[in-house]
Coordinates of C-alpha atoms and ligand atoms in Angstrom, one line a residue:
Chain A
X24 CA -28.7 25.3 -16.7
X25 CA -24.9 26.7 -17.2
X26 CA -22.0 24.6 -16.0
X27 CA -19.3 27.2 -14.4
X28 CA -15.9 25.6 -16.1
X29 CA -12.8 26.5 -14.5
X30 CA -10.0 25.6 -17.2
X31 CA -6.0 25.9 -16.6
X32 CA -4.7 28.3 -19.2
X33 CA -0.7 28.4 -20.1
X34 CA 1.1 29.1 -22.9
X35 CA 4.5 29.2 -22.4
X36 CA 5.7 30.8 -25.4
X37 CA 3.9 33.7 -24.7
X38 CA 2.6 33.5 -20.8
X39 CA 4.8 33.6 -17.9
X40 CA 2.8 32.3 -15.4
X41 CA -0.8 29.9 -16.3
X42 CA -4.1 30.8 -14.3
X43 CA -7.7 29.5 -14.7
X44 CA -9.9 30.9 -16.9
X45 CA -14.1 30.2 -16.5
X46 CA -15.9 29.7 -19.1
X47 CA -19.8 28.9 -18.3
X48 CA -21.1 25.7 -20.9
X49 CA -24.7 25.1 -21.3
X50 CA -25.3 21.6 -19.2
X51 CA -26.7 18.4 -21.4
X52 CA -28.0 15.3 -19.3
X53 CA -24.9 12.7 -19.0
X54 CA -22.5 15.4 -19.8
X55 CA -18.5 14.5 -19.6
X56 CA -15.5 17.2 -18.2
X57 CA -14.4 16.5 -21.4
X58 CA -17.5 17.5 -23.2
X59 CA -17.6 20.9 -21.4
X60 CA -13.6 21.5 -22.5
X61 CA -14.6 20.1 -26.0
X62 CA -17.6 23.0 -26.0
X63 CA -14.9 25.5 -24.8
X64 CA -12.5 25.1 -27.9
X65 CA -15.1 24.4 -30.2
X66 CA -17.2 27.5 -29.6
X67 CA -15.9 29.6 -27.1
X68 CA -12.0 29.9 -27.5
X69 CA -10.7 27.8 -30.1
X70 CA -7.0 28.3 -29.1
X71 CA -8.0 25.9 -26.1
X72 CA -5.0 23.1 -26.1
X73 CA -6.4 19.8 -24.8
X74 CA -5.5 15.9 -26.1
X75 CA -8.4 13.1 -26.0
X76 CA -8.7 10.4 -29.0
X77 CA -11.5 7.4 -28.1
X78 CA -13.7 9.4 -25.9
X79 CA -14.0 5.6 -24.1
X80 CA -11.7 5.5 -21.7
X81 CA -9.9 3.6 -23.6
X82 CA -6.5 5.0 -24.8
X83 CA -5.6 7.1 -21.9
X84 CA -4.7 10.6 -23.6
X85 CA -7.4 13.2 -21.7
X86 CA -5.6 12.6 -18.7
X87 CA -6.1 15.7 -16.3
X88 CA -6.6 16.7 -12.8
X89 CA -10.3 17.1 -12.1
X90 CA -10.7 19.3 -9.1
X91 CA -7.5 18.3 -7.7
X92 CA -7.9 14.7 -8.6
X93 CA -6.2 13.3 -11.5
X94 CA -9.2 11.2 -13.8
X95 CA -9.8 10.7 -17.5
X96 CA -11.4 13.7 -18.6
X97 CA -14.0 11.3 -20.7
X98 CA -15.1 9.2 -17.8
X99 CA -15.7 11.7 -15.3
X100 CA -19.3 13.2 -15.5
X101 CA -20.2 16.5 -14.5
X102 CA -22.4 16.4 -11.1
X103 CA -22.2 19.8 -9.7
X104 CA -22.7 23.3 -11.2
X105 CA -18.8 24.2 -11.2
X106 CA -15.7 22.0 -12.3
X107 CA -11.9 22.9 -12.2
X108 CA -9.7 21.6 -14.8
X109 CA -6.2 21.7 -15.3
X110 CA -3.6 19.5 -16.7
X111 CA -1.3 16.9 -14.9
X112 CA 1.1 18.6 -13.0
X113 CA 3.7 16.1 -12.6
X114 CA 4.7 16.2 -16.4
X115 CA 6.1 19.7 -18.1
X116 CA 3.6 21.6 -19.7
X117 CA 3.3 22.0 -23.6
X118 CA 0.2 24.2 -23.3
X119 CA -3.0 24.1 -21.4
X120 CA -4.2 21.1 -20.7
X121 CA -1.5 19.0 -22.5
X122 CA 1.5 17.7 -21.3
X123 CA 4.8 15.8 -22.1
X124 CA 4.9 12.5 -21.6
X125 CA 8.1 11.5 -23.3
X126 CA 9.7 10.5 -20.3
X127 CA 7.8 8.0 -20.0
X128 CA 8.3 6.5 -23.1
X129 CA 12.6 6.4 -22.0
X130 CA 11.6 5.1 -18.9
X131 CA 9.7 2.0 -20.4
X132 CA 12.8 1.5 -22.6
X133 CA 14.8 0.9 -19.5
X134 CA 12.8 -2.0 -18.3
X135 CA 14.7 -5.2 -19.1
X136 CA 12.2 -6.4 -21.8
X137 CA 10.6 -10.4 -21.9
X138 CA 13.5 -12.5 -21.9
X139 CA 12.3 -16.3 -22.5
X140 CA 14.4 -18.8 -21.3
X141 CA 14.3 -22.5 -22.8
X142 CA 10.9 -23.9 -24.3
X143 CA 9.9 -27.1 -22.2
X144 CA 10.0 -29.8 -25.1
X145 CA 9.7 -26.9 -28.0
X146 CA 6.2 -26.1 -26.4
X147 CA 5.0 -22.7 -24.7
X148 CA 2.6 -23.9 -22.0
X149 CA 1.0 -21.4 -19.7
X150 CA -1.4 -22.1 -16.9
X151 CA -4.4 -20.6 -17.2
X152 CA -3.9 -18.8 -13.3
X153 CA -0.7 -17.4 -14.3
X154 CA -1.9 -15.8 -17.6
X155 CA -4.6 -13.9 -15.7
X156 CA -2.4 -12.8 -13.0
X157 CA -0.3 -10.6 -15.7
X158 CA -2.6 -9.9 -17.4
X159 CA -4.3 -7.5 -14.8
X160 CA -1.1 -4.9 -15.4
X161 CA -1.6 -5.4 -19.1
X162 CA -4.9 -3.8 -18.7
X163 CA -2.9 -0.4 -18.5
X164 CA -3.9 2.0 -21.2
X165 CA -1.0 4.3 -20.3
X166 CA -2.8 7.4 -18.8
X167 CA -0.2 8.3 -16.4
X168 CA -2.6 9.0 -14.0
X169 CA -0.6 7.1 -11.3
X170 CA 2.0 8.7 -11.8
X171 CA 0.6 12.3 -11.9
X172 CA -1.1 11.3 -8.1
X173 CA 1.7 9.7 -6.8
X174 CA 3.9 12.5 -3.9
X175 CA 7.3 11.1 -5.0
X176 CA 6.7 11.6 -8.8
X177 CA 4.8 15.0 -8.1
X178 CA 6.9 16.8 -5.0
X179 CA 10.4 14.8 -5.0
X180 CA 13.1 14.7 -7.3
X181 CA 14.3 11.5 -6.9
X182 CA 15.0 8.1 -9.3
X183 CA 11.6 6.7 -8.8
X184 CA 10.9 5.2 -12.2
X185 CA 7.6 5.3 -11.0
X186 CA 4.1 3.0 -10.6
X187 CA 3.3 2.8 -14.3
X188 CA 6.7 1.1 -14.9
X189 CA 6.7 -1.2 -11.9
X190 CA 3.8 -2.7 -13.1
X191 CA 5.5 -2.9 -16.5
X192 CA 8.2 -4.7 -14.9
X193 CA 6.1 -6.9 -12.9
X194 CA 4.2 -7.7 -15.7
X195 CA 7.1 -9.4 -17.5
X196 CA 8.6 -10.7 -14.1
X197 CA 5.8 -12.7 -13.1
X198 CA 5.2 -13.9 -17.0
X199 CA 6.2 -17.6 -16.3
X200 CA 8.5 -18.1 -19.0
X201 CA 10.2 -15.1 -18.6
X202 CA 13.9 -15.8 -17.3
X203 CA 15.1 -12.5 -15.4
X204 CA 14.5 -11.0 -12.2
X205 CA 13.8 -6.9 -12.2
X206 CA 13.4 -6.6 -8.6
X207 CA 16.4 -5.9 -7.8
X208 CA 17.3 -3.8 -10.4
X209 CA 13.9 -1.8 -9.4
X210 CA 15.1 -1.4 -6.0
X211 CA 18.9 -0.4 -6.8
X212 CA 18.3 1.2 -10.1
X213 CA 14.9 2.3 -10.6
X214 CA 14.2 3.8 -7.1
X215 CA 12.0 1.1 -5.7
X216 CA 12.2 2.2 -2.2
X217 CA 11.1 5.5 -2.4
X218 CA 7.4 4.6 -2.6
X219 CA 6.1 4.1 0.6
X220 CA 2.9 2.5 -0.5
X221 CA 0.4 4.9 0.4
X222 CA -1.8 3.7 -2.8
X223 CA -2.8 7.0 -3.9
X224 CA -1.8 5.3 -7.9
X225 CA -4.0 2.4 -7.6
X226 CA -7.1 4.9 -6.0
X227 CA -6.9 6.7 -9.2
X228 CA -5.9 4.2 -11.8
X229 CA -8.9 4.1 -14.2
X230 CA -8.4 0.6 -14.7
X231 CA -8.7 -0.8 -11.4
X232 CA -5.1 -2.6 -11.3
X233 CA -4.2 -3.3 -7.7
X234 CA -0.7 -1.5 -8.4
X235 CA 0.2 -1.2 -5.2
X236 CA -0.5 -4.8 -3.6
X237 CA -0.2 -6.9 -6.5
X238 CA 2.6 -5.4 -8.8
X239 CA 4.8 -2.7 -6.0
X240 CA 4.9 -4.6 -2.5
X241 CA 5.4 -7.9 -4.4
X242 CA 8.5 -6.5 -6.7
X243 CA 9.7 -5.1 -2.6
X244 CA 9.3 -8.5 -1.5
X245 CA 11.0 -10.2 -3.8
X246 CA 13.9 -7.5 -4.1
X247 CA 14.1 -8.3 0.0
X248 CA 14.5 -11.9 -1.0
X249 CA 17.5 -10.8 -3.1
X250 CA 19.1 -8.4 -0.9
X251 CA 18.0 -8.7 2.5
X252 CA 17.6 -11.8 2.8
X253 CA 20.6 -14.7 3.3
X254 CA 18.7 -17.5 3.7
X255 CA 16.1 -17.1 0.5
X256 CA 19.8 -16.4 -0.9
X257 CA 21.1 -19.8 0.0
X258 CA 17.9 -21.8 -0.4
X259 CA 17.4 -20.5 -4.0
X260 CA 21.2 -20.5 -5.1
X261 CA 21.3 -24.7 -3.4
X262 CA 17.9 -25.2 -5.4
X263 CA 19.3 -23.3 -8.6
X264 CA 16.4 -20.7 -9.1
X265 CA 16.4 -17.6 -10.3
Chain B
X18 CA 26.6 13.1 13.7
X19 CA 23.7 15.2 14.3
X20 CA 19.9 14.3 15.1
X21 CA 18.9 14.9 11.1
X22 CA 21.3 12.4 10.1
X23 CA 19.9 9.5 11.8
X24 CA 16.2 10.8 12.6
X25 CA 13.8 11.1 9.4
X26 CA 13.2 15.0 8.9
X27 CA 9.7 14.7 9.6
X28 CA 10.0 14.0 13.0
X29 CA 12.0 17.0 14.0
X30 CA 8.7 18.9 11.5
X31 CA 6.1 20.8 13.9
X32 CA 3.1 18.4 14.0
X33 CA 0.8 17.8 16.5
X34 CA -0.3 14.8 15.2
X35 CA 2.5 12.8 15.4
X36 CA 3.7 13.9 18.7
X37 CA 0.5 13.6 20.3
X38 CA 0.8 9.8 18.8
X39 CA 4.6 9.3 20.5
X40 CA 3.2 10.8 23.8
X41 CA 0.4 8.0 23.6
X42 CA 2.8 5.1 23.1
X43 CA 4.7 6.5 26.0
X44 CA 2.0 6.3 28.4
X45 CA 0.9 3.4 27.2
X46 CA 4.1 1.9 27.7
X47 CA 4.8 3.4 31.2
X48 CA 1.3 2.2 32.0
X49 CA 2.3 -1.1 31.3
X50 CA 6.1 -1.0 33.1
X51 CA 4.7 1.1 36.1
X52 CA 1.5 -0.8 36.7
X53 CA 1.7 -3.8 35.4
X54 CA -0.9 -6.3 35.8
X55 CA 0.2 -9.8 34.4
X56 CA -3.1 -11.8 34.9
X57 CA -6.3 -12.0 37.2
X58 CA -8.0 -14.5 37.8
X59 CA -6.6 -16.9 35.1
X60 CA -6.4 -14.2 32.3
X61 CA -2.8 -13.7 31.7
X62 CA -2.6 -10.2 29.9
X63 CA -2.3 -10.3 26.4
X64 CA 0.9 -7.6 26.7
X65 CA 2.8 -10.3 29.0
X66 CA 2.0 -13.0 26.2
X67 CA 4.5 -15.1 26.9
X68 CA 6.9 -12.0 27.9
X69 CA 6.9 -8.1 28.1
X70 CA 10.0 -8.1 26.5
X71 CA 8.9 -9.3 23.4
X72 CA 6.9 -6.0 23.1
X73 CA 9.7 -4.2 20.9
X74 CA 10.3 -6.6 18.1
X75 CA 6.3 -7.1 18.1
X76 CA 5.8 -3.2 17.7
X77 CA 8.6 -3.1 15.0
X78 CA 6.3 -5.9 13.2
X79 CA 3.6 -3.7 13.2
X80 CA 6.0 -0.6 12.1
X81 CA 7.1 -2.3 9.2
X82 CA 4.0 -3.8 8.3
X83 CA 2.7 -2.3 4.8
X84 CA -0.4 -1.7 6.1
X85 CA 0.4 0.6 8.8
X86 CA 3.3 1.9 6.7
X87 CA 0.4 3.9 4.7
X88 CA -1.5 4.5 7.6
X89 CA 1.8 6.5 9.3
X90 CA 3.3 7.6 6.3
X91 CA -0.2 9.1 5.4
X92 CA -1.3 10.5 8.8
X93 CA 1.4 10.8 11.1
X94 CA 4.3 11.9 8.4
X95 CA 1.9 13.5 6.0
X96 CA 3.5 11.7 2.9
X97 CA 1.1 12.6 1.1
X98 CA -1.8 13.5 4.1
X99 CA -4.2 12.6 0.5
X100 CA -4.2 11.6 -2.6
X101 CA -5.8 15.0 -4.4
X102 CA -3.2 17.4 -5.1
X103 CA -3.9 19.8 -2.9
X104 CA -1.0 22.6 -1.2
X105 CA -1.9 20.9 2.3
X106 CA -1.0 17.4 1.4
X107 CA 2.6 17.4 0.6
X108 CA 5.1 20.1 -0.4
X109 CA 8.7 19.7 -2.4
X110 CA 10.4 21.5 0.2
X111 CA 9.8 18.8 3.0
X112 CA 12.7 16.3 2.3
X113 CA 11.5 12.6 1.9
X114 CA 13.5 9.3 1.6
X115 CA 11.5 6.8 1.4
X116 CA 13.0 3.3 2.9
X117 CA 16.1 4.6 1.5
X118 CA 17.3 6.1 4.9
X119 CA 19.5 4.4 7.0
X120 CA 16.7 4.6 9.8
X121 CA 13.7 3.5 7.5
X122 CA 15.6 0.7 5.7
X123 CA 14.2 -1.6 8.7
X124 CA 11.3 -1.6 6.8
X125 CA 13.2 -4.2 4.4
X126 CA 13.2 -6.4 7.4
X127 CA 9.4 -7.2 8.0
X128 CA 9.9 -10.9 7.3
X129 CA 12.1 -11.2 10.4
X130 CA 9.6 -9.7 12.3
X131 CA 7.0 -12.0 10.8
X132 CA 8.7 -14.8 11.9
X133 CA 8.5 -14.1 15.5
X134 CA 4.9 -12.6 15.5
X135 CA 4.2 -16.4 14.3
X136 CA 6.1 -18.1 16.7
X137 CA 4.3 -15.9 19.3
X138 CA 0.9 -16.7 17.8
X139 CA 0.8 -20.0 20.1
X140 CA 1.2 -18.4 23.3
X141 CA -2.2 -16.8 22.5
X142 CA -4.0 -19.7 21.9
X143 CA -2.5 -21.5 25.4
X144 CA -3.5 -18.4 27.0
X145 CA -7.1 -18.9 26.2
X146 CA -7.0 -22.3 27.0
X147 CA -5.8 -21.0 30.7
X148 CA -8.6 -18.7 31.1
X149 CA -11.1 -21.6 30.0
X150 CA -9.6 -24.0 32.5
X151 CA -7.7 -22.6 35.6
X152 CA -10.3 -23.2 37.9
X153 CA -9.9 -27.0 37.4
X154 CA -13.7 -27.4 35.6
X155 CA -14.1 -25.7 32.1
X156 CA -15.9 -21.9 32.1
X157 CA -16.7 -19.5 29.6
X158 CA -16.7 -16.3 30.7
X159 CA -16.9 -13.2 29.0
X160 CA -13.3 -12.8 29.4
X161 CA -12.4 -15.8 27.6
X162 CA -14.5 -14.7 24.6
X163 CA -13.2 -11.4 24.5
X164 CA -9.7 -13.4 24.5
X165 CA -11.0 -15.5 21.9
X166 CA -12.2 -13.0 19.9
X167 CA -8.5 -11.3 20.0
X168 CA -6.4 -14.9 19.1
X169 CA -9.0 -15.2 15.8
X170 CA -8.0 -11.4 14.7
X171 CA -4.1 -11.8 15.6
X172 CA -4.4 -15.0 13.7
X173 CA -6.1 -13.6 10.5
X174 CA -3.6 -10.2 10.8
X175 CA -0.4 -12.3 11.2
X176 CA -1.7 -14.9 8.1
X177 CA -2.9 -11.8 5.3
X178 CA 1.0 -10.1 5.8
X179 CA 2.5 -9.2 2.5
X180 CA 5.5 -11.1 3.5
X181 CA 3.5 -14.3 3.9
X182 CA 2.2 -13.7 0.4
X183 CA 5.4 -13.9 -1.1
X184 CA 6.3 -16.7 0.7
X185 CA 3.5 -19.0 -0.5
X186 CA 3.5 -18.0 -4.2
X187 CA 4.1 -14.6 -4.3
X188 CA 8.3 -14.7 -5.4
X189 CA 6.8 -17.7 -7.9
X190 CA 6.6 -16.8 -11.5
X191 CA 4.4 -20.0 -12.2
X192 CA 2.6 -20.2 -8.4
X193 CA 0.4 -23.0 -10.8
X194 CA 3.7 -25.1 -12.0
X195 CA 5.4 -27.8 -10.3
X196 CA 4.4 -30.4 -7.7
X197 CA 1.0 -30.2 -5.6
X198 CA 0.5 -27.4 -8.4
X199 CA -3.6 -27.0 -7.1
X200 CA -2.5 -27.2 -3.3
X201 CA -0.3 -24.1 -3.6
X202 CA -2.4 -22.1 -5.8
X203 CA -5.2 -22.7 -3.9
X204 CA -2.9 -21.9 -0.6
X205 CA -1.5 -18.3 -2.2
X206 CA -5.5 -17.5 -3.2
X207 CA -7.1 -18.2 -0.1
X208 CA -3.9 -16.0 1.4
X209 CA -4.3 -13.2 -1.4
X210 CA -8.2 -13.1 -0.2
X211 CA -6.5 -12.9 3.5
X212 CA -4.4 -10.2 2.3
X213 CA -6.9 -8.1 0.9
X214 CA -8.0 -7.3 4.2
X215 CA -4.7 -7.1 6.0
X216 CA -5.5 -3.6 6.9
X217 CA -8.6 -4.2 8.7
X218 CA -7.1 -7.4 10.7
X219 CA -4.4 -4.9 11.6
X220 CA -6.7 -2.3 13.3
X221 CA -9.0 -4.7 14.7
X222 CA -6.6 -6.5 15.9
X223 CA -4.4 -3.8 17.5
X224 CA -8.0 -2.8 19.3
X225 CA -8.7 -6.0 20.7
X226 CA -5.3 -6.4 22.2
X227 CA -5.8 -3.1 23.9
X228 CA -9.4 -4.4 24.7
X229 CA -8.5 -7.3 26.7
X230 CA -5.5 -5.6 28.7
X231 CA -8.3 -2.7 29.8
X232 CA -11.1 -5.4 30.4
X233 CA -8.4 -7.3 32.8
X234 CA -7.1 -3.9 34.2
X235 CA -10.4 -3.4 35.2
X236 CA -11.1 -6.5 36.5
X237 CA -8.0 -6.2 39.0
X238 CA -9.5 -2.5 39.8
X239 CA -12.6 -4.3 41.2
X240 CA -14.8 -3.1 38.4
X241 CA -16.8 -6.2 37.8
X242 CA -17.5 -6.5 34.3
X243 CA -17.3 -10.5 33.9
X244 CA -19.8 -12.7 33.9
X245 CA -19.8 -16.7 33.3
X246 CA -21.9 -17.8 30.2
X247 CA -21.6 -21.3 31.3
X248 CA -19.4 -23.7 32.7
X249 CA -19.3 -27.7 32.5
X250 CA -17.6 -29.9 35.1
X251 CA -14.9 -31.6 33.2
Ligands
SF4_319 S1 2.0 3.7 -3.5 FE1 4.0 4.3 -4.1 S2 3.9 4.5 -6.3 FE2 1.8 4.5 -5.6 S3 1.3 6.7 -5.3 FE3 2.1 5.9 -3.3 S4 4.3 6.3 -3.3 FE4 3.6 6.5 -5.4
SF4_320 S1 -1.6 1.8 -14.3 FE1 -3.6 2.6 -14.4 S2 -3.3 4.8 -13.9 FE2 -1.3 4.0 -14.4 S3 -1.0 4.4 -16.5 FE3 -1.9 2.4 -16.4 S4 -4.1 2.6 -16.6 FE4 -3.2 4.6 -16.1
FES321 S1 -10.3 10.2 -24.7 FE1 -9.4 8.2 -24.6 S2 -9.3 7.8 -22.5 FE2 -10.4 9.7 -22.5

């Protein structure tokens, strides 16, 4: 049996416009997308761009859209007799199924980085609760599939910093020795308020971090606390937190 | 000033499913102003709970609640109608703000909103009481339990908010430091498990509320749908 492969084709040194190429691959039992693009380039048409490294889900680069939906490339078996591939479309393309992801790199440089404040007694304590709780956005293997799926990223030019980098930041605000507050700086700065939590980043997120309920509304709520919110304001400022 | 400044652009969008939604709320509304049926037979309707006027600050509770902020911004405003990148489910030329505009920064506000939905909450639970007792001997009617029914799921929808969440550990860096350290962190889980399912105690509960104002409505229109389970003589 022959798997119909539908691959996104763009060079833009030489193309003006990309289109999708098929290619048919001969099907193995347990087969991955990223499999059937590995059989393209090896022995159908070796100028075939495309970026993978563990082949485990594991470090995030074979990020693509598969048949609309952005997945890893080597966790998403072929089921049916056709596939369409093509790369992320919220990043600019370097060349078929590749694309730049610098900015995210600047954008994680903006975030305020882990800022201890004063060791109780000269010890680091941490309860055991609190550890896990960051530790679920530490999980985050960088894919930038959440940011590929999400509208505001994708469709609107706005300053989003987008929900990669709100995790990032809540990661690090919610660390309990950690002395700063992003949340504000999110919202003012970073964009905060254009996400209106329709959770299409934590449907896709290969990792399974509740992005949107335990790292975005939270980061809203507490930048409401901030701003919105006199009598948090008062209470907080009388009680000398942060 | 004209209507795009203050209005989001995608209400003045052609889209059927979003007006057919307004016209719904506006005969349900003038349902409730033109015919207005405030209790029968010791059910006091759940809409008059404790006053009618309360109505718009509890609707903009539910407006600004996150869960029905993805519900509407998915299906009403079609930002984004899905998550697949598909042509139909968003496009760069429809404008979007966010909560950034003027008109969707109420959405900052929830916890106000909150506030009052809990302070509400009670009238609920007194009304039930009513229907178990008005006749002077206590009876469970079907009524009552349909009542019942709605006070649990307004209870559970009003305790999983987001804004609650940050109130009991949520904004706390170290929701395990500090005095009664096991109390809270057992509070902000139980209310994280709550949470979870905010969505589904926010539909449920929506229906039930309509469910008990039809099941009185037609209890006042002579249909007679109630029954008495049982009663004791107190
Ligand atoms: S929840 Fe927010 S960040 Fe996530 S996809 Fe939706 S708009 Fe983007
Ligand atoms: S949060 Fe999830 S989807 Fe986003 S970059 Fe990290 S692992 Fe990928
Ligand atoms: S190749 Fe590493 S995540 Fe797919």
């Amino acid at each position: 049996m022959n798997v119909c492969i539908k691959i996104f084709r763009h060079d833009p040194a030489s193309d003006e416009q990309g289109r999708f190429v098929e290619y048919d691959v001969p099907f193995e039992e347990g087969m991955s997308v990223l499999d059937a693009v590995n059989y393209v380039s090896n022995y159908i048409d070796t100028s075939l761009s495309v970026r993978w490294n563990c082949k485990a889900a594991r470090c995030g680069s074979c990020a693509a859209e598969i048949d609309n939906i952005p997945k890893l490339m080597c966790k998403t078996k072929i089921t049916s007799d056709s596939v369409t591939v093509g790369p992320m479309r919220a990043f600019p393309l370097v060349k078929d199924l590749v694309t730049d992801i610098t900015s995210n790199y600047d954008k994680l440089r903006s975030i305020k980085p882990f800022t201890p404040g004063k060791a109780q007694s000269g010890v680091w304590r941490m309860n055991e609760d609190d550890v896990v709780r960051s530790q679920e956005f530490r999980k985050c293997i960088e894919c930038y599939l959440c940011m590929d799926v999400c509208h505001v990223m994708r469709l609107h030019n706005t300053n989003y910093v987008g929900p990669r980098h709100v995790i990032k930041a809540a990661s690090i605000d919610m660390h309990p020795l950690d002395s700063l507050d992003r949340s504000v700086e999110l919202k003012e700065k970073h964009g905060l308020g254009y996400c209106n939590v329709t959770k299409c980043c934590q449907d896709v997120c290969p990792e399974k971090i509740q992005i949107t309920d335990n790292a975005i509304i939270p980061e809203k709520e507490r930048a409401a606390d901030a701003i919105y919110d006199p009598i948090i304001r008062l209470i907080r400022k009388i009680r000398g937190v942060k | 000033m004209n209507l795009e400044d203050i209005l989001p652009k995608e209400f003045l969008e052609p889209n059927i499913r979003l007006y057919s939604f307004i016209l719904l709320i506006v005969i349900g509304l003038a349902a409730l102003i033109a015919f207005p049926v405030k209790e029968y037979a010791g059910y006091i309707d759940p809409f008059y709970s404790p006053t009618l006027l309360i109505i718009p600050i509890i609707g903009l509770f539910r407006l600004t609640c996150y869960a029905f902020r993805k519900d509407y911004n998915r299906h009403l405003f079609k930002h984004p109608l899905q998550c697949p990148a598909l042509p139909s489910a968003d496009s760069s030329a429809r404008a979007y703000t966010g909560e950034t505009s003027l008109f969707m920064k109420i959405e900052n506000y929830h916890r106000y909103f909150m506030y009052v939905a809990l302070a509400v909450l009670p009238f609920f639970y007194y009304d039930l009481f009513v229907s178990l007792t008005y006749s002077g001997i206590f009876v469970l009617r079907l009524g009552s339990i349909l009542m019942g029914l709605d006070v649990v799921l307004l209870t559970l929808y009003v305790f999983s908010c987001h804004s609650i969440r940050n109130l009991v550990g949520g904004r706390n860096d170290c929701y395990g430091c500090g005095l009664s350290a096991k109390m809270r962190k057992d509070v902000y889980k139980s209310q994280s498990f709550l949470n979870k399912h905010h969505r589904t105690f926010a539909w449920l509960s929506l229906l039930s509320i309509i469910a008990v104002d039809l099941f009185i409505r037609a209890l006042t229109a002579g249909i007679g749908i109630d029954f008495v389970i049982m009663h004791v003589v107190l």
